[in-house]
Short mmCIF file of C-alpha atoms in Angstrom, two decimals:
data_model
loop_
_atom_site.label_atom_id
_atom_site.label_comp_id
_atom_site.label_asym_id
_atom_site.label_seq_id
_atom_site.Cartn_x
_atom_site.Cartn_y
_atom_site.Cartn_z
CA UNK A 664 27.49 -7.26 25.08
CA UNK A 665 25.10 -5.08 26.67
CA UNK A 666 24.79 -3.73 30.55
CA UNK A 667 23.56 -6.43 33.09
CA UNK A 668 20.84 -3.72 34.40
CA UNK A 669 18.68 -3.60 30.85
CA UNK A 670 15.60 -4.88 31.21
CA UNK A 671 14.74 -7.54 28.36
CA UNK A 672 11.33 -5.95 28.87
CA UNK A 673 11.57 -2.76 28.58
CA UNK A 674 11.47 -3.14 24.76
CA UNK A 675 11.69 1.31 24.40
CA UNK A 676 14.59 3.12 26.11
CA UNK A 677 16.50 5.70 24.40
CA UNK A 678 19.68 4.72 26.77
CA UNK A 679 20.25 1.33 25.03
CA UNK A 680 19.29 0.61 21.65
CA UNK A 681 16.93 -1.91 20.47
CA UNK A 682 19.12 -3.43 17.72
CA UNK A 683 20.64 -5.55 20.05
CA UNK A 684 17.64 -7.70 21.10
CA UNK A 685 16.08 -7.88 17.56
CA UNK A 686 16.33 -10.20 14.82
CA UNK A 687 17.53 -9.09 11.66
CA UNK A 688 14.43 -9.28 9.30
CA UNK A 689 15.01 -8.08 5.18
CA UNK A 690 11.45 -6.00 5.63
CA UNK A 691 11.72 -5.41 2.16
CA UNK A 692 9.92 -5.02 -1.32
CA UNK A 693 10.50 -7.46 -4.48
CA UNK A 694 8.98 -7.74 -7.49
CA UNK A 695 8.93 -9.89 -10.14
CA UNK A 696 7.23 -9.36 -14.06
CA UNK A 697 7.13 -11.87 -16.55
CA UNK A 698 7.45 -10.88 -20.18
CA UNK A 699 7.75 -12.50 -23.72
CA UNK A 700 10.72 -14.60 -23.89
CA UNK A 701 12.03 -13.83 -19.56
CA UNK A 702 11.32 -12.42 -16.41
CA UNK A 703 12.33 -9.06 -14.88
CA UNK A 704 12.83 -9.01 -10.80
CA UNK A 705 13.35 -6.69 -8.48
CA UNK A 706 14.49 -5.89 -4.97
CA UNK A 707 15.70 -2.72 -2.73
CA UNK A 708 18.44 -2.99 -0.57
CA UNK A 709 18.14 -2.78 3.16
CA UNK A 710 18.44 -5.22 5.84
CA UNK A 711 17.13 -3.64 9.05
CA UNK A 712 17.62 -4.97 13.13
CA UNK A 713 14.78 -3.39 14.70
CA UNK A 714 15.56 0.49 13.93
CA UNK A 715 18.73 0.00 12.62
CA UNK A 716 20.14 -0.83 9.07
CA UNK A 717 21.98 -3.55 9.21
CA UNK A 718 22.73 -3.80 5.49
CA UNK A 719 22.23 -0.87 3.12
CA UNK A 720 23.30 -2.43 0.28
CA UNK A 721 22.19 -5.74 0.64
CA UNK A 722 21.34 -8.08 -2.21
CA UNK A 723 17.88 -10.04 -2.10
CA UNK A 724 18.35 -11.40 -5.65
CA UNK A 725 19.37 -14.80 -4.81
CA UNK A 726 20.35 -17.46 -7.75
CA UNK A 727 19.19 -20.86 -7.29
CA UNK A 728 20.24 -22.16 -10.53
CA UNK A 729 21.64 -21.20 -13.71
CA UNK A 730 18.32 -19.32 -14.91
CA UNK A 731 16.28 -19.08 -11.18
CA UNK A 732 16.37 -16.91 -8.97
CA UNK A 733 14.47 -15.76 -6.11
CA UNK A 734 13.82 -12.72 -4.29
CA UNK A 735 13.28 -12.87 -0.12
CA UNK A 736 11.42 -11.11 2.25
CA UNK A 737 10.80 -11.72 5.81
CA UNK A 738 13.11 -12.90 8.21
CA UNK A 739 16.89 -12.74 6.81
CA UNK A 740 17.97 -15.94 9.03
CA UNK A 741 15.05 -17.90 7.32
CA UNK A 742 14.92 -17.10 4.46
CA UNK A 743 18.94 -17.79 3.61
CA UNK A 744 18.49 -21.01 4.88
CA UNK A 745 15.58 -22.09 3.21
CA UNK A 746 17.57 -20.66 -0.11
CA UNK A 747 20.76 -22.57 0.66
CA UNK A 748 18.47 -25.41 1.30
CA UNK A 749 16.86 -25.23 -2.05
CA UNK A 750 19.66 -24.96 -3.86
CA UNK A 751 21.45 -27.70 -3.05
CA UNK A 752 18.59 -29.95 -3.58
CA UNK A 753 17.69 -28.54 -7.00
CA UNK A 754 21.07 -28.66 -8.32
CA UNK A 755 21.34 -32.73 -7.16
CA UNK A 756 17.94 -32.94 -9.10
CA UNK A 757 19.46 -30.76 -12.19
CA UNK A 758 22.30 -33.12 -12.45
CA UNK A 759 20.49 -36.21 -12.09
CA UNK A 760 17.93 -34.98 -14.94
CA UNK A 761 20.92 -33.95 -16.95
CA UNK A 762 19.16 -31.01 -18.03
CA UNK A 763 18.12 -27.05 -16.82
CA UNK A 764 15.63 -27.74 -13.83
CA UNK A 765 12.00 -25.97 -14.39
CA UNK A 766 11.41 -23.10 -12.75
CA UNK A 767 7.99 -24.39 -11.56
CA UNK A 768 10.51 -27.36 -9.72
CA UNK A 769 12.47 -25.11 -8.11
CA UNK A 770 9.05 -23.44 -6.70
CA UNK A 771 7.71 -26.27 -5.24
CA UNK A 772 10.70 -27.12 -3.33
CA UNK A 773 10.66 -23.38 -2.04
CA UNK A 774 6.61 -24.50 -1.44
CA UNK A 775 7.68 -27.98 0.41
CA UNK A 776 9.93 -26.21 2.69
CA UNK A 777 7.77 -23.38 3.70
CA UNK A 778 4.65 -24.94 4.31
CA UNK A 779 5.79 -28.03 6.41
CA UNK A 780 7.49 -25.50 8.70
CA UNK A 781 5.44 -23.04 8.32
CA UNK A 782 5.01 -22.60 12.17
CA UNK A 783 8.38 -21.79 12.67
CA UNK A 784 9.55 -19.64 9.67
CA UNK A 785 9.04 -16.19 8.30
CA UNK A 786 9.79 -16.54 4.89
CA UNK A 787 7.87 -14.24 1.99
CA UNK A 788 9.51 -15.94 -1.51
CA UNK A 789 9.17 -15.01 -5.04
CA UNK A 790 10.71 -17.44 -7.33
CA UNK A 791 11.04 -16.47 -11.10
CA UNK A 792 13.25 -17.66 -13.76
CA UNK A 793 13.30 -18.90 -17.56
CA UNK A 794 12.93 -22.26 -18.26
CA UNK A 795 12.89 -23.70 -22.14
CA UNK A 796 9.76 -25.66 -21.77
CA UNK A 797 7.53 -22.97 -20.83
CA UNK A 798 9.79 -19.87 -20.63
CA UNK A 799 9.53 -17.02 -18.11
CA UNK A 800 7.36 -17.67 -15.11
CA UNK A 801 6.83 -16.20 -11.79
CA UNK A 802 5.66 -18.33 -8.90
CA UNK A 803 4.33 -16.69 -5.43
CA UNK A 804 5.31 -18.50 -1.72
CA UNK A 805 4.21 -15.91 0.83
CA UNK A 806 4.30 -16.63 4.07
CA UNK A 807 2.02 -20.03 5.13
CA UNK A 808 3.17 -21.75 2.31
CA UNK A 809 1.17 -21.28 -0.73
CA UNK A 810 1.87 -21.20 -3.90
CA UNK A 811 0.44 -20.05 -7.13
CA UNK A 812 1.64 -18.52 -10.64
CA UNK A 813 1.07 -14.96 -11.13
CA UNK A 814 2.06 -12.60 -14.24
CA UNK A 815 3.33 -9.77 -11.59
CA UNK A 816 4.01 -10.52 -8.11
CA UNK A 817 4.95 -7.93 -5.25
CA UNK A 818 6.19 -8.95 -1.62
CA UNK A 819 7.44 -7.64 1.40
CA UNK A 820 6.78 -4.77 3.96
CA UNK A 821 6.57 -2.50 1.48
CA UNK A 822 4.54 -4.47 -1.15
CA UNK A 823 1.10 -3.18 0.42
CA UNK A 824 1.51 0.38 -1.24
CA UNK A 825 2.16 -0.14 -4.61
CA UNK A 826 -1.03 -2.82 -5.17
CA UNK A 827 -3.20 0.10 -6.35
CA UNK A 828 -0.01 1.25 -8.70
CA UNK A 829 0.78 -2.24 -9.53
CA UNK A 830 -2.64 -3.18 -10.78
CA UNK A 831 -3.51 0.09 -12.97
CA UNK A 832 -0.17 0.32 -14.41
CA UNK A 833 0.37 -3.73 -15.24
CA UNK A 834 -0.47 -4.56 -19.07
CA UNK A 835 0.12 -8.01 -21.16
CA UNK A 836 2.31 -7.98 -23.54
CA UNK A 837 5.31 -5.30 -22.04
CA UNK A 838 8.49 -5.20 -23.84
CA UNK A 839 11.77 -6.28 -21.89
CA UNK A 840 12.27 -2.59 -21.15
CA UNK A 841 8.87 -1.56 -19.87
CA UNK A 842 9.31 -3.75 -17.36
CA UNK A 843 12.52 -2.96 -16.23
CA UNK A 844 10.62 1.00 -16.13
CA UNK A 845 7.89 -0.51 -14.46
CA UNK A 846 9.50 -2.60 -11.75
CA UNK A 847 11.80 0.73 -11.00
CA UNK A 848 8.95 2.61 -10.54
CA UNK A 849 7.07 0.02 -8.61
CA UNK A 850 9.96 -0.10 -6.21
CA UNK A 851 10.87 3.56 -6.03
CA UNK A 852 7.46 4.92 -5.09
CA UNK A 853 7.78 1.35 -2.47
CA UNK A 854 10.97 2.39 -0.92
CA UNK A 855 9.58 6.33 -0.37
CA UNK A 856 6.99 5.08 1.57
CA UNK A 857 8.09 1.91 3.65
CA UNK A 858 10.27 2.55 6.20
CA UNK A 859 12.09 -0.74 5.92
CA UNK A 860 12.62 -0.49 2.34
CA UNK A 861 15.44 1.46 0.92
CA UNK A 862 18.72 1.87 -0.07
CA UNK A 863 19.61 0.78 -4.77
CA UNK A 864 17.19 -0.94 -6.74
CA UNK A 865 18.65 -4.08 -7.50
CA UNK A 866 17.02 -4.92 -11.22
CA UNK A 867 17.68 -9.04 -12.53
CA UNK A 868 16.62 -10.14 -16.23
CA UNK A 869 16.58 -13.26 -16.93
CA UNK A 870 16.24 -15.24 -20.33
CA UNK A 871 17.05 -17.49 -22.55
CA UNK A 872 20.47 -15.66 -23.24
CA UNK A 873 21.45 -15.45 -19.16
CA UNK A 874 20.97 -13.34 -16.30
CA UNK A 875 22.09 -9.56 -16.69
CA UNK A 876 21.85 -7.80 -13.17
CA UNK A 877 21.82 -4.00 -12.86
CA UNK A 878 21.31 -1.60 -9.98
CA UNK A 879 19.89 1.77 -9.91
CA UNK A 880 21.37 4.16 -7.07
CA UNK A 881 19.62 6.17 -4.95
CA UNK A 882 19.91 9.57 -6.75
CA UNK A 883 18.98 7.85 -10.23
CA UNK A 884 15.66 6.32 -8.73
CA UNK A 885 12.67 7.41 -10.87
CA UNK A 886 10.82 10.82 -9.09
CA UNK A 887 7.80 11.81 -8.48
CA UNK A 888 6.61 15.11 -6.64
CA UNK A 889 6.72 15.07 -3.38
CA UNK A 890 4.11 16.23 -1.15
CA UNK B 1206 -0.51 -26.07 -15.54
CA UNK B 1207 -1.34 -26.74 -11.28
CA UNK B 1208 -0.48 -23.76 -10.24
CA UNK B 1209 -2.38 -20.92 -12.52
CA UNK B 1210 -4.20 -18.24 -10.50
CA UNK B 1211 -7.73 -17.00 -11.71
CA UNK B 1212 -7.88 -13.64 -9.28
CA UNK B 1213 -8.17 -10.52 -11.49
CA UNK B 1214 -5.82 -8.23 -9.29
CA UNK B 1215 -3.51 -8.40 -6.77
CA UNK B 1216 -5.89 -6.34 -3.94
CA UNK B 1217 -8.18 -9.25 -4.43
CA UNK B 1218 -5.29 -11.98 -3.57
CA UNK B 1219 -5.05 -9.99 -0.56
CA UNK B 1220 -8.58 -9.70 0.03
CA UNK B 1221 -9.21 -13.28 -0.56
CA UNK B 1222 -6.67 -14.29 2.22
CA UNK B 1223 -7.88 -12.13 4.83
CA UNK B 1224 -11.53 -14.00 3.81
CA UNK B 1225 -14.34 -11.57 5.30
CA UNK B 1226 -17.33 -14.19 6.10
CA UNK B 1227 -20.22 -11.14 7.32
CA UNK B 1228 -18.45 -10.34 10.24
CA UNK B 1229 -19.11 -6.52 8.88
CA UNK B 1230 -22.75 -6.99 10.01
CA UNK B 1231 -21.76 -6.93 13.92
CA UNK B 1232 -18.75 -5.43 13.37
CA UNK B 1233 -17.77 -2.22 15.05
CA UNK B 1234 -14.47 -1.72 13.52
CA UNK B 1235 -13.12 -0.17 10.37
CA UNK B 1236 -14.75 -0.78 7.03
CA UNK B 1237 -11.76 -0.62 5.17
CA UNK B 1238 -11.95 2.86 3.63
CA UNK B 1239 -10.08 5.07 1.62
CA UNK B 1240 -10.66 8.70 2.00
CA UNK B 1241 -8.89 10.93 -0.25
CA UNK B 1242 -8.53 14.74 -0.93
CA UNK B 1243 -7.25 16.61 -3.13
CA UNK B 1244 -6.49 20.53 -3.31
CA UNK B 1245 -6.26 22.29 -6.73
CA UNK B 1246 -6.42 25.59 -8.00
CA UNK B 1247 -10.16 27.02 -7.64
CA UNK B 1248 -11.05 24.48 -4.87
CA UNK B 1249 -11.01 21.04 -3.40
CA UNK B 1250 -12.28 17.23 -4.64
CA UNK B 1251 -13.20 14.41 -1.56
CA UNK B 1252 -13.85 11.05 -2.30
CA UNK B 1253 -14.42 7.67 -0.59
CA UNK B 1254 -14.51 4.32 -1.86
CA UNK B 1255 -17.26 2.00 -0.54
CA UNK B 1256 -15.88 -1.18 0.61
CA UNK B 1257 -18.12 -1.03 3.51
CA UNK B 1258 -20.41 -4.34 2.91
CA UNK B 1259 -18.40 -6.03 -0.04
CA UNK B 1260 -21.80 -5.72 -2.36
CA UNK B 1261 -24.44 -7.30 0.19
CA UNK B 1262 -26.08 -4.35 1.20
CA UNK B 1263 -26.55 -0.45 -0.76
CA UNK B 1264 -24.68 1.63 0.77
CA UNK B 1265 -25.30 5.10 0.25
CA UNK B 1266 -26.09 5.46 3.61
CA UNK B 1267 -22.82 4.16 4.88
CA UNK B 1268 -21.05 6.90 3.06
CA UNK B 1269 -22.81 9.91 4.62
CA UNK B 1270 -21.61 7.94 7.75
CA UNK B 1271 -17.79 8.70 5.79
CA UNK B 1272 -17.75 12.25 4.36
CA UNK B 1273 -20.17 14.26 6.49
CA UNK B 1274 -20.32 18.11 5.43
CA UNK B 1275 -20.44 20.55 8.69
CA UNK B 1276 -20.53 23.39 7.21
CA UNK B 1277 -21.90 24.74 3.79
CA UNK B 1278 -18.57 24.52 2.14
CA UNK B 1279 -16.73 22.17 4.96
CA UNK B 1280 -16.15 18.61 4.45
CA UNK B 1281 -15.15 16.22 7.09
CA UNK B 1282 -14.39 12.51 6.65
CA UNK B 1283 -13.28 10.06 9.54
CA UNK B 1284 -11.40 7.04 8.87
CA UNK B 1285 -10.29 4.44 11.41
CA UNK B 1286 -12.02 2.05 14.14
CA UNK B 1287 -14.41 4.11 15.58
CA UNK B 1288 -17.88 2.65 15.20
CA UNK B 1289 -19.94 4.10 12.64
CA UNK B 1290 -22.73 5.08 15.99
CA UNK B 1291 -19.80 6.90 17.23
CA UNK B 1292 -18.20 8.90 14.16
CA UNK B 1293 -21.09 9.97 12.80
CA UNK B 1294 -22.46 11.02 16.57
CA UNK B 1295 -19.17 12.86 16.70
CA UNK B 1296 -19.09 14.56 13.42
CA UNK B 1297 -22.64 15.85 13.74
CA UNK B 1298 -21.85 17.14 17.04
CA UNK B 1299 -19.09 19.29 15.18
CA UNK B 1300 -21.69 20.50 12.66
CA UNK B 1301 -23.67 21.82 15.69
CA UNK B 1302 -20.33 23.69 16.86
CA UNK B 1303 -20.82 25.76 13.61
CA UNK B 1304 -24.85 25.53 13.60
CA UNK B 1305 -25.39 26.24 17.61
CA UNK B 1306 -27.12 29.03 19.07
CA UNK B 1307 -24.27 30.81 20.43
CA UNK B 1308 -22.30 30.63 16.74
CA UNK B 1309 -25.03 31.90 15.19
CA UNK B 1310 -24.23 35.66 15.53
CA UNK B 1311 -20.45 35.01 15.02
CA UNK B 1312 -21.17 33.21 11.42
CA UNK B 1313 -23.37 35.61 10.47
CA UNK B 1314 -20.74 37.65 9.62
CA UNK B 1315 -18.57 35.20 8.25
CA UNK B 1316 -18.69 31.39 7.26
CA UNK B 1317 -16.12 29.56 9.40
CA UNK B 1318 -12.55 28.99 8.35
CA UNK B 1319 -11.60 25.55 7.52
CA UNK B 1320 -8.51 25.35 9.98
CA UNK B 1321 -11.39 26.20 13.11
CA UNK B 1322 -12.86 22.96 11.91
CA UNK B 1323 -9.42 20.95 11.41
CA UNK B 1324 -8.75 22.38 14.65
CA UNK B 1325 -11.65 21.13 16.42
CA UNK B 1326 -11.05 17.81 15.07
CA UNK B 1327 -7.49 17.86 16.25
CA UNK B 1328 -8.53 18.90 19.88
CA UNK B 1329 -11.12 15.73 19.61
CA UNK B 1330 -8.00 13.69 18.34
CA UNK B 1331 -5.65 14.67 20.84
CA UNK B 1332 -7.78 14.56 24.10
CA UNK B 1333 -8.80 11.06 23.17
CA UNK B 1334 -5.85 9.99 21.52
CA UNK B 1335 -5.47 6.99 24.04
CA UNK B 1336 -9.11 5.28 23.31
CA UNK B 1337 -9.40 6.55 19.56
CA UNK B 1338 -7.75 4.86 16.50
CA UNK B 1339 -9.07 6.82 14.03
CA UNK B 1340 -8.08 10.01 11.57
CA UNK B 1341 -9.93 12.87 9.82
CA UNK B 1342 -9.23 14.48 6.52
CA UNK B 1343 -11.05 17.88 6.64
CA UNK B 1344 -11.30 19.55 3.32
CA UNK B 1345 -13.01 22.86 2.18
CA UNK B 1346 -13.27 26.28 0.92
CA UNK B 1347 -13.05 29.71 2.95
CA UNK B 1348 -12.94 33.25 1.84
CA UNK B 1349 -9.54 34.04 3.94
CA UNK B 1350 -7.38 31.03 2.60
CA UNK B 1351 -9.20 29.29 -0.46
CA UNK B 1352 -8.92 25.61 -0.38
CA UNK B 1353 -7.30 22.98 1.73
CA UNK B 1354 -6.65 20.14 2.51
CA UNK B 1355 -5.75 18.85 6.23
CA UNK B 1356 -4.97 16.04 7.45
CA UNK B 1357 -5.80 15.22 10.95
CA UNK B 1358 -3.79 12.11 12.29
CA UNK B 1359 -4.10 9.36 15.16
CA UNK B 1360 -2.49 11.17 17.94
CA UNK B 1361 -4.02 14.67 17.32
CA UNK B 1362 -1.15 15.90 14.77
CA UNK B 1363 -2.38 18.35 12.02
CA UNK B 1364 -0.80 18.95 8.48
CA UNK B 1365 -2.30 20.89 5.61
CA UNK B 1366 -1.36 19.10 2.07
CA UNK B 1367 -1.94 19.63 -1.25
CA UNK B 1368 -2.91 15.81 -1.23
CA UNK B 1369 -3.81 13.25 1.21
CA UNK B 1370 -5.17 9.90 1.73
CA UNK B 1371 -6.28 7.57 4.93
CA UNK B 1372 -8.66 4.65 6.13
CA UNK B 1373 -7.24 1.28 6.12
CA UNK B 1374 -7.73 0.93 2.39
CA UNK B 1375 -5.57 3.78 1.60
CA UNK B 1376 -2.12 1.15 2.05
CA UNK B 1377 -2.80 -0.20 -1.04
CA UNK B 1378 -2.95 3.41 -2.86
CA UNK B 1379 -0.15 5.16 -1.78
CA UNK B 1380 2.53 4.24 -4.54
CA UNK B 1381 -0.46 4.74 -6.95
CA UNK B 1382 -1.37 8.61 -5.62
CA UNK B 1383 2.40 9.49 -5.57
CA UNK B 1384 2.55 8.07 -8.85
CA UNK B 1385 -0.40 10.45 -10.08
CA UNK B 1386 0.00 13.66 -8.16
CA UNK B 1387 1.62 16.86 -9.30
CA UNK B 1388 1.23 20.24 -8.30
CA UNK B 1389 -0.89 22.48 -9.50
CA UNK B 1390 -3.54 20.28 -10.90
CA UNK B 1391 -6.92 21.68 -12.71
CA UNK B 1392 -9.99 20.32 -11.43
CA UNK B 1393 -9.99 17.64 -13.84
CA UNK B 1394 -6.84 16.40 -13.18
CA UNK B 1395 -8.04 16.22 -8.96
CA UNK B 1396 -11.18 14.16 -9.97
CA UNK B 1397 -9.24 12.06 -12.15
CA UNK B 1398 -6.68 11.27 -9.35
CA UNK B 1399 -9.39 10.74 -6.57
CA UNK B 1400 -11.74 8.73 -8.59
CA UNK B 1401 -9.19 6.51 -9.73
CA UNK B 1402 -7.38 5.83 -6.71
CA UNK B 1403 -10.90 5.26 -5.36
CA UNK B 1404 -11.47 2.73 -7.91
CA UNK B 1405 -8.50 1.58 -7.70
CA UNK B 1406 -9.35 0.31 -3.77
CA UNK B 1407 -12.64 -0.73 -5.15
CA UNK B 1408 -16.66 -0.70 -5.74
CA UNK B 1409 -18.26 2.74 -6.63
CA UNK B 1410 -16.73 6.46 -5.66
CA UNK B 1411 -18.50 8.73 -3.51
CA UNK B 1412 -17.19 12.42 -4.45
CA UNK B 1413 -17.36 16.40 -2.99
CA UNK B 1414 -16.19 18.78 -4.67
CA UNK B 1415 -16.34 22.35 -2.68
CA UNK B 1416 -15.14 25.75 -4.63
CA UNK B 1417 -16.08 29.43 -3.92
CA UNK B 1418 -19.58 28.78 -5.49
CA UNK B 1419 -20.44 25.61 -3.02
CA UNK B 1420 -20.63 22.15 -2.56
CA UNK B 1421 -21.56 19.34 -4.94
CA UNK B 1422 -21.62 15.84 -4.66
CA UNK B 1423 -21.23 12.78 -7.01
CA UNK B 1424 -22.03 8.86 -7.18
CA UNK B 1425 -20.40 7.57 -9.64
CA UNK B 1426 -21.05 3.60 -9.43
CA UNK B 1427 -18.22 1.13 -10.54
CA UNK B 1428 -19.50 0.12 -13.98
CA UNK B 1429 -18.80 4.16 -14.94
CA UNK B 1430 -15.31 3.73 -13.99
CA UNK B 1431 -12.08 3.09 -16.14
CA UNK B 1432 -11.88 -1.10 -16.11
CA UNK B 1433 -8.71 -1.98 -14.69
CA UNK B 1434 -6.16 -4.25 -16.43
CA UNK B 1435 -7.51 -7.98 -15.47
CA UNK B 1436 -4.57 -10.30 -14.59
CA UNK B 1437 -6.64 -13.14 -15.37
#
């Protein structure tokens, strides 16, 4: 795979590249907004090995169930399991209830898994959906395990420099369609700063009515001026 | 309803987790700043937030520690882990480059140019870019180029901006700033942007604003500032 005489150690050299001894990790920015009657989430697209892009078009809006999803962020490996995990047990518990599991359900398992192996995962989670008993919700498992409700959630790499836009620009009471604008924005102005963010904005509402997934390419991203 | 969270932003989620518990009082690292400047027509706005002891303790002297002012219409503010002994031993010791003996004739004639004190910073930066972890924004007026802004970075690289932020606070801002900024802003517009992004990292804005006529500072404590959207 690569030349006997590379040194596992010698972790710069422009001869060989890096990609091959690094783990693929979705370094990433998601988003999630609840609103009146759903949730809007949101992810960019790039899965990166070290320097590399693995995946430029990659898609970190991952259904669960019917009406949750969850957006992922750390390591890719981790995080897919932990999502393959939780499906499967949430759809045995959805077919045992004979009815739509709640989103806040489908959290905890995502909450179970992460904390108990907490030392051995990377795994950054938001997990929003509708449910009919209390509607759109958005539920927080960073990494460690925690988990708490929030109205608007950010995550990944590239989360850290939209908290100042996130926070002044977040109101109560947005329409559907302000917070499609506002998670675009959030993740635009993410993805021009982060180096491991990048690529489409992948864009997920979901309600009472479904799921209706869009994605916003790179040349139709919101702009600001550059400096 | 187990899982409801009471925090009124998301910065302060953050902030809880990373739990400060008084270490700042023997600390000798960064006080998670945010320094930001801003150039617009007629002149330049510097401010810096004020993180520096989370409430416990005034700080107004803290922030002459931040933005010191070498020269009558040159601004200088460090952010980074340098101790605060160290910065502000450093950044006087640049005012004395433009106040020494040997200057004094030279300066007579004519006030210094920004870029001589952007460049002095740089040379600082770049000899002791193996020990230092820290950056400088230097920001003023001069009679041959007007205002500007540069940015001096962790390895002793120089950039003049229209805009520019730094300190370890300054993460949290950047989607915010890019957000805001547009060229060819009035002064207004500048304060605006710097005293909200300020605010936006937290506690009370410390501002200087430097234009032909000369240098003038402002306090403006938190309670004066636009209330952010609680997510309570």
């Amino acid at each position: 795979m690569f030349p006997a005489n590379v040194s596992t150690l010698n972790t710069y050299n422009d001869l060989y590249p890096d990609w091959t001894q690094r783990e693929v990790s979705t370094g990433t920015t998601i988003m999630a907004v609840e609103f009146e009657g759903g949730v809007v989430i949101g992810a960019d697209s790039r899965t990166t090995t070290g320097a590399y892009i693995a995946n430029r078009v990659t898609d970190k809006l991952t259904p669960i169930h019917e009406r949750i999803f969850c957006c992922r962020s750390g390591s890719a490996a981790d995080t897919q399991a932990i999502a393959d995990a939780v499906t499967y047990q949430l759809g045995f518990h959805s077919i045992e209830l004979d009815e739509a599991p709640l989103v806040q359900t489908a959290a905890s398992l995502f909450r179970e898994m992460c904390y108990r192996y907490r030392e051995e995962l990377m795994a950054g989670i938001i997990v929003a959906g509708w449910d009919p008993r209390r509607g759109g919700q958005v539920y927080t498992v960073p990494v460690g395990g925690m988990m708490t409700r929030q109205p608007v959630s950010v995550g990944g790499s590239g989360s850290s420099y939209i908290y100042g836009y996130v926070d002044s620009n977040y109101r109560a009471g947005m329409s559907k369609e302000e917070c499609l604008k506002f998670t675009a924005e959030a993740l635009a102005l993410a993805m021009e700063r982060d180096g491991s963010s990048g690529g489409v904005v992948r864009l997920a509402v979901i309600s009472e009515q479904g799921v209706e997934r869009q994605a916003i390419l790179g040349n139709q991203l919101p702009k600001f001026s550059t400096v | 309803e187990g899982a409801t969270s009471t925090v009124k932003s998301l910065k302060e989620t953050k902030m809880n987790e990373m739990s400060v518990n008084g270490e700042w009082r023997s600390s000798k690292v960064s006080t998670e700043t945010t320094i930001i400047a801003v150039r617009y027509d007629g002149g330049v706005v510097i401010g810096s937030d004020s993180r520096a002891s989370m409430g416990e303790e005034y700080v107004s002297s803290r922030v002459i520690n931040k933005v010191i002012q070498v020269h009558d219409k040159i601004f200088c503010c460090m952010a980074g882990s340098l101790a605060d002994a160290q910065a502000s031993q450093m950044l006087s010791s640049i005012s004395s480059v433009f106040t020494g003996q040997h200057m004094s004739i030279y300066l007579q004639l004519e006030p210094p140019l920004v870029k001589s004190a952007a460049a002095i910073m740089r040379s600082f930066c770049y000899t002791h870019r193996d020990e230092l972890s820290a950056g400088f924004i230097v920001a003023g007026w001069d009679r041959k180029n007007g205002p500007q802004v540069f940015q001096v970075s962790l390895g002793g690289m120089i950039l003049e901006q229209a805009f520019t932020i730094g300190g370890s606070g300054s993460t949290f801002i950047y989607g915010y700033a890019d957000a805001k900024f547009k060229p060819g802003m009035t002064r207004e517009e500048s304060l605006s942007l710097a005293m909200d992004s300020d605010n936006v990292s937290g506690g009370v804005v410390h501002l200087a604003i430097v234009t032909e006529k000369g240098a003038e500072r402002q306090l403006i404590p938190g309670n004066k500032l636009p209330v952010l959207q609680s997510l309570a």
